[in-house]
mmCIF file of N, CA, C and O in Angstrom:
data_model
loop_
_atom_site.group_PDB
_atom_site.id
_atom_site.type_symbol
_atom_site.label_atom_id
_atom_site.label_comp_id
_atom_site.label_asym_id
_atom_site.label_seq_id
_atom_site.Cartn_x
_atom_site.Cartn_y
_atom_site.Cartn_z
ATOM 1 N N MET A 323 -38.586 120.655 -130.683
ATOM 2 C CA MET A 323 -39.596 119.635 -130.574
ATOM 3 C C MET A 323 -39.840 119.258 -129.108
ATOM 4 O O MET A 323 -40.972 119.126 -128.688
ATOM 5 N N LEU A 324 -38.761 119.102 -128.355
ATOM 6 C CA LEU A 324 -38.887 118.754 -126.947
ATOM 7 C C LEU A 324 -39.717 119.793 -126.201
ATOM 8 O O LEU A 324 -40.620 119.448 -125.449
ATOM 9 N N ALA A 325 -39.406 121.071 -126.439
ATOM 10 C CA ALA A 325 -40.138 122.135 -125.738
ATOM 11 C C ALA A 325 -41.615 122.137 -126.092
ATOM 12 O O ALA A 325 -42.450 122.521 -125.272
ATOM 13 N N ARG A 326 -41.961 121.699 -127.300
ATOM 14 C CA ARG A 326 -43.382 121.628 -127.680
ATOM 15 C C ARG A 326 -44.088 120.487 -126.973
ATOM 16 O O ARG A 326 -45.269 120.572 -126.659
ATOM 17 N N GLU A 327 -43.388 119.378 -126.759
ATOM 18 C CA GLU A 327 -43.989 118.199 -126.131
ATOM 19 C C GLU A 327 -44.030 118.292 -124.608
ATOM 20 O O GLU A 327 -44.881 117.685 -123.969
ATOM 21 N N LEU A 328 -43.113 119.050 -124.050
ATOM 22 C CA LEU A 328 -43.004 119.120 -122.589
ATOM 23 C C LEU A 328 -44.252 119.631 -121.879
ATOM 24 O O LEU A 328 -44.645 119.062 -120.860
ATOM 25 N N PRO A 329 -44.910 120.680 -122.365
ATOM 26 C CA PRO A 329 -46.091 121.164 -121.643
ATOM 27 C C PRO A 329 -47.166 120.102 -121.428
ATOM 28 O O PRO A 329 -47.745 120.010 -120.341
ATOM 29 N N SER A 330 -47.424 119.274 -122.425
ATOM 30 C CA SER A 330 -48.449 118.252 -122.226
ATOM 31 C C SER A 330 -47.974 117.194 -121.222
ATOM 32 O O SER A 330 -48.766 116.684 -120.431
ATOM 33 N N ALA A 331 -46.687 116.880 -121.232
ATOM 34 C CA ALA A 331 -46.158 115.937 -120.245
ATOM 35 C C ALA A 331 -46.219 116.542 -118.847
ATOM 36 O O ALA A 331 -46.581 115.863 -117.874
ATOM 37 N N LEU A 332 -45.895 117.831 -118.713
ATOM 38 C CA LEU A 332 -45.898 118.485 -117.407
ATOM 39 C C LEU A 332 -47.306 118.745 -116.885
ATOM 40 O O LEU A 332 -47.498 118.970 -115.696
ATOM 41 N N ALA A 333 -48.291 118.721 -117.757
ATOM 42 C CA ALA A 333 -49.677 118.897 -117.324
ATOM 43 C C ALA A 333 -50.080 117.791 -116.356
ATOM 44 O O ALA A 333 -50.979 117.964 -115.542
ATOM 45 N N ARG A 334 -49.400 116.653 -116.442
ATOM 46 C CA ARG A 334 -49.695 115.532 -115.544
ATOM 47 C C ARG A 334 -48.842 115.577 -114.271
ATOM 48 O O ARG A 334 -48.953 114.704 -113.428
ATOM 49 N N ALA A 335 -47.985 116.582 -114.142
ATOM 50 C CA ALA A 335 -47.123 116.709 -112.960
ATOM 51 C C ALA A 335 -47.969 117.018 -111.729
ATOM 52 O O ALA A 335 -49.030 117.628 -111.833
ATOM 53 N N PRO A 336 -47.496 116.605 -110.552
ATOM 54 C CA PRO A 336 -48.277 116.831 -109.329
ATOM 55 C C PRO A 336 -48.377 118.297 -108.924
ATOM 56 O O PRO A 336 -49.276 118.678 -108.187
ATOM 57 N N ASN A 337 -47.470 119.141 -109.399
ATOM 58 C CA ASN A 337 -47.491 120.564 -109.072
ATOM 59 C C ASN A 337 -47.402 121.385 -110.352
ATOM 60 O O ASN A 337 -46.807 120.952 -111.335
ATOM 61 N N THR A 338 -47.934 122.590 -110.319
ATOM 62 C CA THR A 338 -47.874 123.484 -111.466
ATOM 63 C C THR A 338 -46.526 124.188 -111.487
ATOM 64 O O THR A 338 -46.135 124.800 -110.491
ATOM 65 N N ILE A 339 -45.821 124.101 -112.597
ATOM 66 C CA ILE A 339 -44.528 124.751 -112.752
ATOM 67 C C ILE A 339 -44.746 126.260 -112.791
ATOM 68 O O ILE A 339 -45.579 126.756 -113.547
ATOM 69 N N GLU A 340 -43.965 126.989 -111.992
ATOM 70 C CA GLU A 340 -44.106 128.445 -111.930
ATOM 71 C C GLU A 340 -42.916 129.193 -112.526
ATOM 72 O O GLU A 340 -43.057 130.341 -112.940
ATOM 73 N N VAL A 341 -41.755 128.547 -112.527
ATOM 74 C CA VAL A 341 -40.522 129.149 -113.040
ATOM 75 C C VAL A 341 -39.693 128.041 -113.682
ATOM 76 O O VAL A 341 -39.672 126.922 -113.179
ATOM 77 N N VAL A 342 -38.989 128.376 -114.772
ATOM 78 C CA VAL A 342 -38.075 127.417 -115.402
ATOM 79 C C VAL A 342 -36.661 127.981 -115.326
ATOM 80 O O VAL A 342 -36.436 129.158 -115.629
ATOM 81 N N THR A 343 -35.712 127.136 -114.914
ATOM 82 C CA THR A 343 -34.303 127.510 -114.883
ATOM 83 C C THR A 343 -33.494 126.377 -115.491
ATOM 84 O O THR A 343 -34.055 125.394 -115.963
ATOM 85 N N PHE A 344 -32.171 126.503 -115.485
ATOM 86 C CA PHE A 344 -31.323 125.494 -116.113
ATOM 87 C C PHE A 344 -30.024 125.323 -115.339
ATOM 88 O O PHE A 344 -29.604 126.205 -114.595
ATOM 89 N N ALA A 345 -29.401 124.185 -115.530
ATOM 90 C CA ALA A 345 -28.068 123.918 -114.990
ATOM 91 C C ALA A 345 -27.069 124.437 -116.019
ATOM 92 O O ALA A 345 -27.025 123.945 -117.143
ATOM 93 N N PRO A 346 -26.291 125.456 -115.673
ATOM 94 C CA PRO A 346 -25.403 126.063 -116.660
ATOM 95 C C PRO A 346 -24.274 125.141 -117.100
ATOM 96 O O PRO A 346 -23.753 124.352 -116.313
ATOM 97 N N ALA A 347 -23.899 125.271 -118.358
ATOM 98 C CA ALA A 347 -22.780 124.512 -118.909
ATOM 99 C C ALA A 347 -21.462 125.029 -118.329
ATOM 100 O O ALA A 347 -21.384 126.169 -117.859
ATOM 101 N N SER A 348 -20.453 124.192 -118.365
ATOM 102 C CA SER A 348 -19.123 124.632 -117.937
ATOM 103 C C SER A 348 -18.599 125.671 -118.929
ATOM 104 O O SER A 348 -19.050 125.735 -120.081
ATOM 105 N N ARG A 349 -17.632 126.464 -118.489
ATOM 106 C CA ARG A 349 -17.034 127.453 -119.398
ATOM 107 C C ARG A 349 -16.403 126.761 -120.601
ATOM 108 O O ARG A 349 -16.510 127.247 -121.725
ATOM 109 N N ALA A 350 -15.748 125.633 -120.348
ATOM 110 C CA ALA A 350 -15.100 124.900 -121.438
ATOM 111 C C ALA A 350 -16.130 124.444 -122.468
ATOM 112 O O ALA A 350 -15.917 124.564 -123.677
ATOM 113 N N ARG A 351 -17.258 123.918 -122.011
ATOM 114 C CA ARG A 351 -18.306 123.458 -122.924
ATOM 115 C C ARG A 351 -18.883 124.634 -123.711
ATOM 116 O O ARG A 351 -19.093 124.551 -124.914
ATOM 117 N N TYR A 352 -19.134 125.745 -123.011
ATOM 118 C CA TYR A 352 -19.682 126.921 -123.685
ATOM 119 C C TYR A 352 -18.704 127.453 -124.735
ATOM 120 O O TYR A 352 -19.097 127.806 -125.838
ATOM 121 N N ARG A 353 -17.407 127.489 -124.388
ATOM 122 C CA ARG A 353 -16.397 127.952 -125.350
ATOM 123 C C ARG A 353 -16.348 127.053 -126.582
ATOM 124 O O ARG A 353 -16.192 127.528 -127.701
ATOM 125 N N SER A 354 -16.481 125.751 -126.370
ATOM 126 C CA SER A 354 -16.358 124.825 -127.502
ATOM 127 C C SER A 354 -17.578 124.831 -128.423
ATOM 128 O O SER A 354 -17.466 124.590 -129.614
ATOM 129 N N THR A 355 -18.753 125.119 -127.868
ATOM 130 C CA THR A 355 -19.972 125.083 -128.683
ATOM 131 C C THR A 355 -20.536 126.467 -128.994
ATOM 132 O O THR A 355 -21.293 126.626 -129.949
ATOM 133 N N GLY A 356 -20.225 127.447 -128.132
ATOM 134 C CA GLY A 356 -20.757 128.792 -128.330
ATOM 135 C C GLY A 356 -22.198 128.950 -127.882
ATOM 136 O O GLY A 356 -22.812 129.982 -128.118
ATOM 137 N N VAL A 357 -22.725 127.934 -127.219
ATOM 138 C CA VAL A 357 -24.126 127.981 -126.779
ATOM 139 C C VAL A 357 -24.287 127.126 -125.520
ATOM 140 O O VAL A 357 -23.548 126.169 -125.320
ATOM 141 N N ASP A 358 -25.221 127.509 -124.689
ATOM 142 C CA ASP A 358 -25.573 126.685 -123.537
ATOM 143 C C ASP A 358 -26.893 125.997 -123.873
ATOM 144 O O ASP A 358 -27.955 126.617 -123.846
ATOM 145 N N HIS A 359 -26.812 124.735 -124.237
ATOM 146 C CA HIS A 359 -28.001 124.008 -124.688
ATOM 147 C C HIS A 359 -29.071 123.915 -123.609
ATOM 148 O O HIS A 359 -30.261 123.971 -123.912
ATOM 149 N N GLY A 360 -28.681 123.782 -122.355
ATOM 150 C CA GLY A 360 -29.649 123.747 -121.267
ATOM 151 C C GLY A 360 -30.461 125.032 -121.200
ATOM 152 O O GLY A 360 -31.672 125.010 -120.994
ATOM 153 N N ALA A 361 -29.783 126.168 -121.399
ATOM 154 C CA ALA A 361 -30.473 127.460 -121.386
ATOM 155 C C ALA A 361 -31.470 127.554 -122.538
ATOM 156 O O ALA A 361 -32.587 128.047 -122.363
ATOM 157 N N LEU A 362 -31.076 127.082 -123.707
ATOM 158 C CA LEU A 362 -31.984 127.116 -124.864
ATOM 159 C C LEU A 362 -33.230 126.272 -124.616
ATOM 160 O O LEU A 362 -34.354 126.703 -124.905
ATOM 161 N N ILE A 363 -33.020 125.072 -124.091
ATOM 162 C CA ILE A 363 -34.161 124.191 -123.802
ATOM 163 C C ILE A 363 -35.050 124.818 -122.731
ATOM 164 O O ILE A 363 -36.281 124.813 -122.848
ATOM 165 N N ALA A 364 -34.435 125.380 -121.698
ATOM 166 C CA ALA A 364 -35.209 125.986 -120.604
ATOM 167 C C ALA A 364 -36.018 127.187 -121.093
ATOM 168 O O ALA A 364 -37.191 127.333 -120.744
ATOM 169 N N ARG A 365 -35.402 128.051 -121.902
ATOM 170 C CA ARG A 365 -36.123 129.215 -122.435
ATOM 171 C C ARG A 365 -37.325 128.789 -123.277
ATOM 172 O O ARG A 365 -38.419 129.334 -123.137
ATOM 173 N N SER A 366 -37.098 127.833 -124.146
ATOM 174 C CA SER A 366 -38.183 127.348 -125.005
ATOM 175 C C SER A 366 -39.293 126.716 -124.182
ATOM 176 O O SER A 366 -40.476 126.893 -124.472
ATOM 177 N N THR A 367 -38.906 125.973 -123.165
ATOM 178 C CA THR A 367 -39.886 125.321 -122.302
ATOM 179 C C THR A 367 -40.708 126.353 -121.535
ATOM 180 O O THR A 367 -41.933 126.249 -121.453
ATOM 181 N N ALA A 368 -40.027 127.361 -120.984
ATOM 182 C CA ALA A 368 -40.729 128.423 -120.250
ATOM 183 C C ALA A 368 -41.731 129.129 -121.168
ATOM 184 O O ALA A 368 -42.867 129.384 -120.779
ATOM 185 N N ARG A 369 -41.294 129.411 -122.379
ATOM 186 C CA ARG A 369 -42.182 130.075 -123.354
ATOM 187 C C ARG A 369 -43.400 129.199 -123.644
ATOM 188 O O ARG A 369 -44.533 129.678 -123.659
ATOM 189 N N ALA A 370 -43.163 127.912 -123.856
ATOM 190 C CA ALA A 370 -44.262 126.992 -124.166
ATOM 191 C C ALA A 370 -45.224 126.859 -122.987
ATOM 192 O O ALA A 370 -46.432 126.695 -123.179
ATOM 193 N N LEU A 371 -44.691 126.929 -121.769
ATOM 194 C CA LEU A 371 -45.537 126.817 -120.571
ATOM 195 C C LEU A 371 -46.187 128.142 -120.194
ATOM 196 O O LEU A 371 -47.103 128.181 -119.381
ATOM 197 N N GLY A 372 -45.667 129.238 -120.731
ATOM 198 C CA GLY A 372 -46.186 130.556 -120.381
ATOM 199 C C GLY A 372 -45.776 130.991 -118.985
ATOM 200 O O GLY A 372 -46.521 131.690 -118.305
ATOM 201 N N VAL A 373 -44.577 130.566 -118.560
ATOM 202 C CA VAL A 373 -44.067 130.933 -117.243
ATOM 203 C C VAL A 373 -42.706 131.610 -117.406
ATOM 204 O O VAL A 373 -42.070 131.498 -118.457
ATOM 205 N N PRO A 374 -42.233 132.311 -116.365
ATOM 206 C CA PRO A 374 -40.944 132.995 -116.478
ATOM 207 C C PRO A 374 -39.764 132.035 -116.585
ATOM 208 O O PRO A 374 -39.759 130.957 -115.994
ATOM 209 N N PHE A 375 -38.765 132.458 -117.344
ATOM 210 C CA PHE A 375 -37.459 131.806 -117.406
ATOM 211 C C PHE A 375 -36.521 132.636 -116.540
ATOM 212 O O PHE A 375 -36.470 133.858 -116.696
ATOM 213 N N ARG A 376 -35.837 131.999 -115.605
ATOM 214 C CA ARG A 376 -34.908 132.707 -114.722
ATOM 215 C C ARG A 376 -33.600 131.925 -114.623
ATOM 216 O O ARG A 376 -33.619 130.752 -114.254
ATOM 217 N N PRO A 377 -32.467 132.563 -114.914
ATOM 218 C CA PRO A 377 -31.172 131.910 -114.701
ATOM 219 C C PRO A 377 -30.822 131.943 -113.212
ATOM 220 O O PRO A 377 -30.212 132.891 -112.729
ATOM 221 N N LEU A 378 -31.245 130.939 -112.476
ATOM 222 C CA LEU A 378 -31.109 130.927 -111.017
ATOM 223 C C LEU A 378 -29.818 130.300 -110.513
ATOM 224 O O LEU A 378 -29.551 130.353 -109.315
ATOM 225 N N LEU A 379 -29.029 129.701 -111.399
ATOM 226 C CA LEU A 379 -27.816 129.010 -110.962
ATOM 227 C C LEU A 379 -26.577 129.544 -111.674
ATOM 228 O O LEU A 379 -26.647 129.925 -112.840
ATOM 229 N N VAL A 380 -25.465 129.549 -110.956
ATOM 230 C CA VAL A 380 -24.162 129.841 -111.555
ATOM 231 C C VAL A 380 -23.237 128.680 -111.216
ATOM 232 O O VAL A 380 -23.369 128.039 -110.169
ATOM 233 N N ARG A 381 -22.331 128.440 -112.114
ATOM 234 C CA ARG A 381 -21.374 127.355 -111.952
ATOM 235 C C ARG A 381 -20.026 127.953 -111.572
ATOM 236 O O ARG A 381 -19.647 129.002 -112.093
ATOM 237 N N ARG A 382 -19.305 127.295 -110.674
ATOM 238 C CA ARG A 382 -17.970 127.772 -110.319
ATOM 239 C C ARG A 382 -17.151 127.887 -111.602
ATOM 240 O O ARG A 382 -17.104 126.952 -112.395
ATOM 241 N N PRO A 383 -16.492 129.039 -111.836
ATOM 242 C CA PRO A 383 -15.813 129.286 -113.108
ATOM 243 C C PRO A 383 -14.781 128.231 -113.516
ATOM 244 O O PRO A 383 -14.655 127.923 -114.692
ATOM 245 N N ASP A 384 -14.053 127.688 -112.566
ATOM 246 C CA ASP A 384 -13.014 126.719 -112.921
ATOM 247 C C ASP A 384 -13.496 125.274 -112.846
ATOM 248 O O ASP A 384 -12.704 124.342 -112.923
ATOM 249 N N ASP A 385 -14.798 125.087 -112.734
ATOM 250 C CA ASP A 385 -15.370 123.740 -112.681
ATOM 251 C C ASP A 385 -15.397 123.164 -114.092
ATOM 252 O O ASP A 385 -16.004 123.737 -114.995
ATOM 253 N N GLY A 386 -14.747 122.042 -114.303
ATOM 254 C CA GLY A 386 -14.633 121.454 -115.638
ATOM 255 C C GLY A 386 -15.900 120.772 -116.109
ATOM 256 O O GLY A 386 -16.923 120.747 -115.432
ATOM 257 N N GLU A 387 -15.796 120.188 -117.289
ATOM 258 C CA GLU A 387 -16.921 119.496 -117.900
ATOM 259 C C GLU A 387 -17.232 118.192 -117.172
ATOM 260 O O GLU A 387 -16.328 117.489 -116.748
ATOM 261 N N GLN A 388 -18.488 117.856 -117.064
ATOM 262 C CA GLN A 388 -18.908 116.586 -116.476
ATOM 263 C C GLN A 388 -18.431 115.410 -117.319
ATOM 264 O O GLN A 388 -18.107 114.353 -116.801
ATOM 265 N N THR A 389 -18.381 115.594 -118.638
ATOM 266 C CA THR A 389 -18.026 114.493 -119.531
ATOM 267 C C THR A 389 -16.597 114.007 -119.321
ATOM 268 O O THR A 389 -16.259 112.909 -119.723
ATOM 269 N N ARG A 390 -15.766 114.792 -118.684
ATOM 270 C CA ARG A 390 -14.369 114.411 -118.423
ATOM 271 C C ARG A 390 -14.206 113.703 -117.082
ATOM 272 O O ARG A 390 -13.106 113.346 -116.704
ATOM 273 N N ARG A 391 -15.290 113.504 -116.360
ATOM 274 C CA ARG A 391 -15.215 112.934 -115.013
ATOM 275 C C ARG A 391 -15.617 111.474 -115.000
ATOM 276 O O ARG A 391 -16.391 111.020 -115.835
ATOM 277 N N ASP A 392 -15.116 110.768 -113.996
ATOM 278 C CA ASP A 392 -15.529 109.374 -113.833
ATOM 279 C C ASP A 392 -16.933 109.343 -113.221
ATOM 280 O O ASP A 392 -17.479 110.376 -112.822
ATOM 281 N N ALA A 393 -17.523 108.165 -113.143
ATOM 282 C CA ALA A 393 -18.914 108.018 -112.691
ATOM 283 C C ALA A 393 -19.126 108.543 -111.273
ATOM 284 O O ALA A 393 -20.150 109.166 -110.981
ATOM 285 N N VAL A 394 -18.177 108.329 -110.402
ATOM 286 C CA VAL A 394 -18.316 108.800 -109.009
ATOM 287 C C VAL A 394 -18.381 110.325 -108.982
ATOM 288 O O VAL A 394 -19.248 110.912 -108.338
ATOM 289 N N ARG A 395 -17.470 110.982 -109.685
ATOM 290 C CA ARG A 395 -17.454 112.447 -109.718
ATOM 291 C C ARG A 395 -18.691 112.997 -110.447
ATOM 292 O O ARG A 395 -19.209 114.043 -110.083
ATOM 293 N N ARG A 396 -19.175 112.282 -111.446
ATOM 294 C CA ARG A 396 -20.392 112.730 -112.143
ATOM 295 C C ARG A 396 -21.586 112.716 -111.204
ATOM 296 O O ARG A 396 -22.428 113.603 -111.246
ATOM 297 N N ARG A 397 -21.681 111.685 -110.372
ATOM 298 C CA ARG A 397 -22.808 111.605 -109.432
ATOM 299 C C ARG A 397 -22.754 112.724 -108.396
ATOM 300 O O ARG A 397 -23.792 113.180 -107.921
ATOM 301 N N ILE A 398 -21.563 113.186 -108.060
ATOM 302 C CA ILE A 398 -21.429 114.318 -107.129
ATOM 303 C C ILE A 398 -21.935 115.591 -107.784
ATOM 304 O O ILE A 398 -22.569 116.425 -107.161
ATOM 305 N N GLY A 399 -21.659 115.723 -109.072
ATOM 306 C CA GLY A 399 -22.142 116.882 -109.820
ATOM 307 C C GLY A 399 -21.213 118.072 -109.725
ATOM 308 O O GLY A 399 -20.262 118.084 -108.945
ATOM 309 N N PRO A 400 -21.482 119.100 -110.516
ATOM 310 C CA PRO A 400 -20.664 120.311 -110.506
ATOM 311 C C PRO A 400 -20.981 121.167 -109.288
ATOM 312 O O PRO A 400 -21.986 120.961 -108.605
ATOM 313 N N GLU A 401 -20.114 122.147 -109.040
ATOM 314 C CA GLU A 401 -20.362 123.082 -107.942
ATOM 315 C C GLU A 401 -21.253 124.206 -108.465
ATOM 316 O O GLU A 401 -20.826 125.043 -109.255
ATOM 317 N N LEU A 402 -22.509 124.184 -108.055
ATOM 318 C CA LEU A 402 -23.494 125.180 -108.477
ATOM 319 C C LEU A 402 -23.936 126.007 -107.283
ATOM 320 O O LEU A 402 -24.062 125.480 -106.170
ATOM 321 N N HIS A 403 -24.186 127.291 -107.528
ATOM 322 C CA HIS A 403 -24.653 128.204 -106.486
ATOM 323 C C HIS A 403 -25.856 128.971 -106.984
ATOM 324 O O HIS A 403 -25.973 129.254 -108.173
ATOM 325 N N ALA A 404 -26.729 129.350 -106.053
ATOM 326 C CA ALA A 404 -27.922 130.120 -106.417
ATOM 327 C C ALA A 404 -27.526 131.531 -106.833
ATOM 328 O O ALA A 404 -26.715 132.181 -106.177
ATOM 329 N N ASN A 405 -28.091 131.970 -107.934
ATOM 330 C CA ASN A 405 -27.883 133.312 -108.464
ATOM 331 C C ASN A 405 -29.099 134.184 -108.171
ATOM 332 O O ASN A 405 -29.110 135.354 -108.460
ATOM 333 N N GLY A 406 -30.121 133.587 -107.645
ATOM 334 C CA GLY A 406 -31.359 134.284 -107.347
ATOM 335 C C GLY A 406 -32.282 133.338 -106.603
ATOM 336 O O GLY A 406 -32.000 132.152 -106.485
ATOM 337 N N ARG A 407 -33.329 133.863 -106.088
ATOM 338 C CA ARG A 407 -34.296 133.061 -105.340
ATOM 339 C C ARG A 407 -35.702 133.325 -105.845
ATOM 340 O O ARG A 407 -36.012 134.431 -106.288
ATOM 341 N N VAL A 408 -36.519 132.324 -105.763
ATOM 342 C CA VAL A 408 -37.943 132.451 -106.050
ATOM 343 C C VAL A 408 -38.666 131.726 -104.915
ATOM 344 O O VAL A 408 -39.049 130.577 -105.047
ATOM 345 N N PRO A 409 -38.818 132.419 -103.785
ATOM 346 C CA PRO A 409 -39.379 131.780 -102.597
ATOM 347 C C PRO A 409 -40.723 131.107 -102.858
ATOM 348 O O PRO A 409 -41.605 131.677 -103.498
ATOM 349 N N ASP A 410 -40.813 129.891 -102.396
ATOM 350 C CA ASP A 410 -42.056 129.107 -102.450
ATOM 351 C C ASP A 410 -42.566 128.815 -103.858
ATOM 352 O O ASP A 410 -43.718 128.426 -104.016
ATOM 353 N N ALA A 411 -41.746 129.023 -104.875
ATOM 354 C CA ALA A 411 -42.180 128.734 -106.247
ATOM 355 C C ALA A 411 -41.814 127.298 -106.614
ATOM 356 O O ALA A 411 -40.839 126.741 -106.121
ATOM 357 N N VAL A 412 -42.601 126.708 -107.487
ATOM 358 C CA VAL A 412 -42.287 125.393 -108.045
ATOM 359 C C VAL A 412 -41.410 125.641 -109.273
ATOM 360 O O VAL A 412 -41.846 126.261 -110.238
ATOM 361 N N VAL A 413 -40.159 125.194 -109.181
ATOM 362 C CA VAL A 413 -39.156 125.475 -110.211
ATOM 363 C C VAL A 413 -38.861 124.203 -110.997
ATOM 364 O O VAL A 413 -38.584 123.153 -110.422
ATOM 365 N N LEU A 414 -38.897 124.318 -112.314
ATOM 366 C CA LEU A 414 -38.465 123.233 -113.190
ATOM 367 C C LEU A 414 -37.010 123.488 -113.537
ATOM 368 O O LEU A 414 -36.667 124.535 -114.093
ATOM 369 N N LEU A 415 -36.138 122.536 -113.182
ATOM 370 C CA LEU A 415 -34.708 122.632 -113.464
ATOM 371 C C LEU A 415 -34.395 121.788 -114.688
ATOM 372 O O LEU A 415 -34.647 120.589 -114.697
ATOM 373 N N VAL A 416 -33.841 122.419 -115.725
ATOM 374 C CA VAL A 416 -33.544 121.751 -116.988
ATOM 375 C C VAL A 416 -32.041 121.530 -117.109
ATOM 376 O O VAL A 416 -31.249 122.428 -116.824
ATOM 377 N N ASP A 417 -31.660 120.339 -117.535
ATOM 378 C CA ASP A 417 -30.270 120.022 -117.860
ATOM 379 C C ASP A 417 -30.279 119.449 -119.265
ATOM 380 O O ASP A 417 -31.185 118.693 -119.623
ATOM 381 N N ASP A 418 -29.294 119.805 -120.076
ATOM 382 C CA ASP A 418 -29.310 119.340 -121.466
ATOM 383 C C ASP A 418 -29.047 117.843 -121.585
ATOM 384 O O ASP A 418 -29.537 117.202 -122.503
ATOM 385 N N VAL A 419 -28.290 117.269 -120.663
ATOM 386 C CA VAL A 419 -28.022 115.833 -120.662
ATOM 387 C C VAL A 419 -28.062 115.353 -119.215
ATOM 388 O O VAL A 419 -27.421 115.934 -118.355
ATOM 389 N N ALA A 420 -28.816 114.305 -118.955
ATOM 390 C CA ALA A 420 -28.870 113.733 -117.605
ATOM 391 C C ALA A 420 -28.365 112.299 -117.678
ATOM 392 O O ALA A 420 -29.069 111.425 -118.166
ATOM 393 N N THR A 421 -27.139 112.094 -117.216
ATOM 394 C CA THR A 421 -26.545 110.759 -117.238
ATOM 395 C C THR A 421 -26.670 110.104 -115.869
ATOM 396 O O THR A 421 -27.333 109.091 -115.719
ATOM 397 N N THR A 422 -26.056 110.714 -114.869
ATOM 398 C CA THR A 422 -26.119 110.163 -113.507
ATOM 399 C C THR A 422 -27.098 110.925 -112.621
ATOM 400 O O THR A 422 -27.450 110.460 -111.557
ATOM 401 N N GLY A 423 -27.503 112.125 -113.050
ATOM 402 C CA GLY A 423 -28.380 112.956 -112.240
ATOM 403 C C GLY A 423 -27.630 113.859 -111.278
ATOM 404 O O GLY A 423 -28.233 114.613 -110.526
ATOM 405 N N GLY A 424 -26.290 113.810 -111.295
ATOM 406 C CA GLY A 424 -25.489 114.604 -110.374
ATOM 407 C C GLY A 424 -25.685 116.100 -110.556
ATOM 408 O O GLY A 424 -25.792 116.844 -109.580
ATOM 409 N N THR A 425 -25.755 116.564 -111.787
ATOM 410 C CA THR A 425 -25.945 117.983 -112.045
ATOM 411 C C THR A 425 -27.325 118.424 -111.593
ATOM 412 O O THR A 425 -27.485 119.486 -110.955
ATOM 413 N N LEU A 426 -28.344 117.640 -111.868
ATOM 414 C CA LEU A 426 -29.693 117.983 -111.425
ATOM 415 C C LEU A 426 -29.789 118.004 -109.907
ATOM 416 O O LEU A 426 -30.419 118.892 -109.331
ATOM 417 N N ALA A 427 -29.144 117.046 -109.240
ATOM 418 C CA ALA A 427 -29.156 117.011 -107.771
ATOM 419 C C ALA A 427 -28.436 118.235 -107.204
ATOM 420 O O ALA A 427 -28.931 118.873 -106.264
ATOM 421 N N ALA A 428 -27.285 118.599 -107.778
ATOM 422 C CA ALA A 428 -26.541 119.756 -107.299
ATOM 423 C C ALA A 428 -27.348 121.040 -107.516
ATOM 424 O O ALA A 428 -27.386 121.916 -106.663
ATOM 425 N N GLY A 429 -28.017 121.126 -108.670
ATOM 426 C CA GLY A 429 -28.835 122.295 -108.962
ATOM 427 C C GLY A 429 -30.043 122.402 -108.049
ATOM 428 O O GLY A 429 -30.372 123.477 -107.553
ATOM 429 N N ALA A 430 -30.689 121.291 -107.810
ATOM 430 C CA ALA A 430 -31.866 121.292 -106.922
ATOM 431 C C ALA A 430 -31.468 121.698 -105.503
ATOM 432 O O ALA A 430 -32.181 122.440 -104.847
ATOM 433 N N GLU A 431 -30.322 121.213 -105.066
ATOM 434 C CA GLU A 431 -29.853 121.572 -103.722
ATOM 435 C C GLU A 431 -29.539 123.068 -103.631
ATOM 436 O O GLU A 431 -29.842 123.716 -102.641
ATOM 437 N N ALA A 432 -28.943 123.620 -104.687
ATOM 438 C CA ALA A 432 -28.569 125.044 -104.678
ATOM 439 C C ALA A 432 -29.775 125.964 -104.737
ATOM 440 O O ALA A 432 -29.779 127.017 -104.101
ATOM 441 N N VAL A 433 -30.798 125.565 -105.488
ATOM 442 C CA VAL A 433 -31.984 126.401 -105.626
ATOM 443 C C VAL A 433 -32.831 126.267 -104.379
ATOM 444 O O VAL A 433 -33.375 127.159 -103.851
#
């Protein structure tokens, strides 16, 4: 449902989205659920927008879950690194849960 509603909301954005990526889940979270919800939302959103989906970020393998961290550590965010580049493209970064914005900030800095 979110992916269906997002295109109309993004139509009012100041820039046209050209690529959609996501903030990857921790290994522990992926092991416990068997899915990366951010990736699912990002793929669906890219499809709905008619733009490419690119996994542009990787998370340090031993970086734990955000949910186990205090507020200060959450605001710092996980250690994310660029897995690819899309020079001069407007990238939409998707996170499955945004509490403090630390993961989104870390992802935006890495991309």
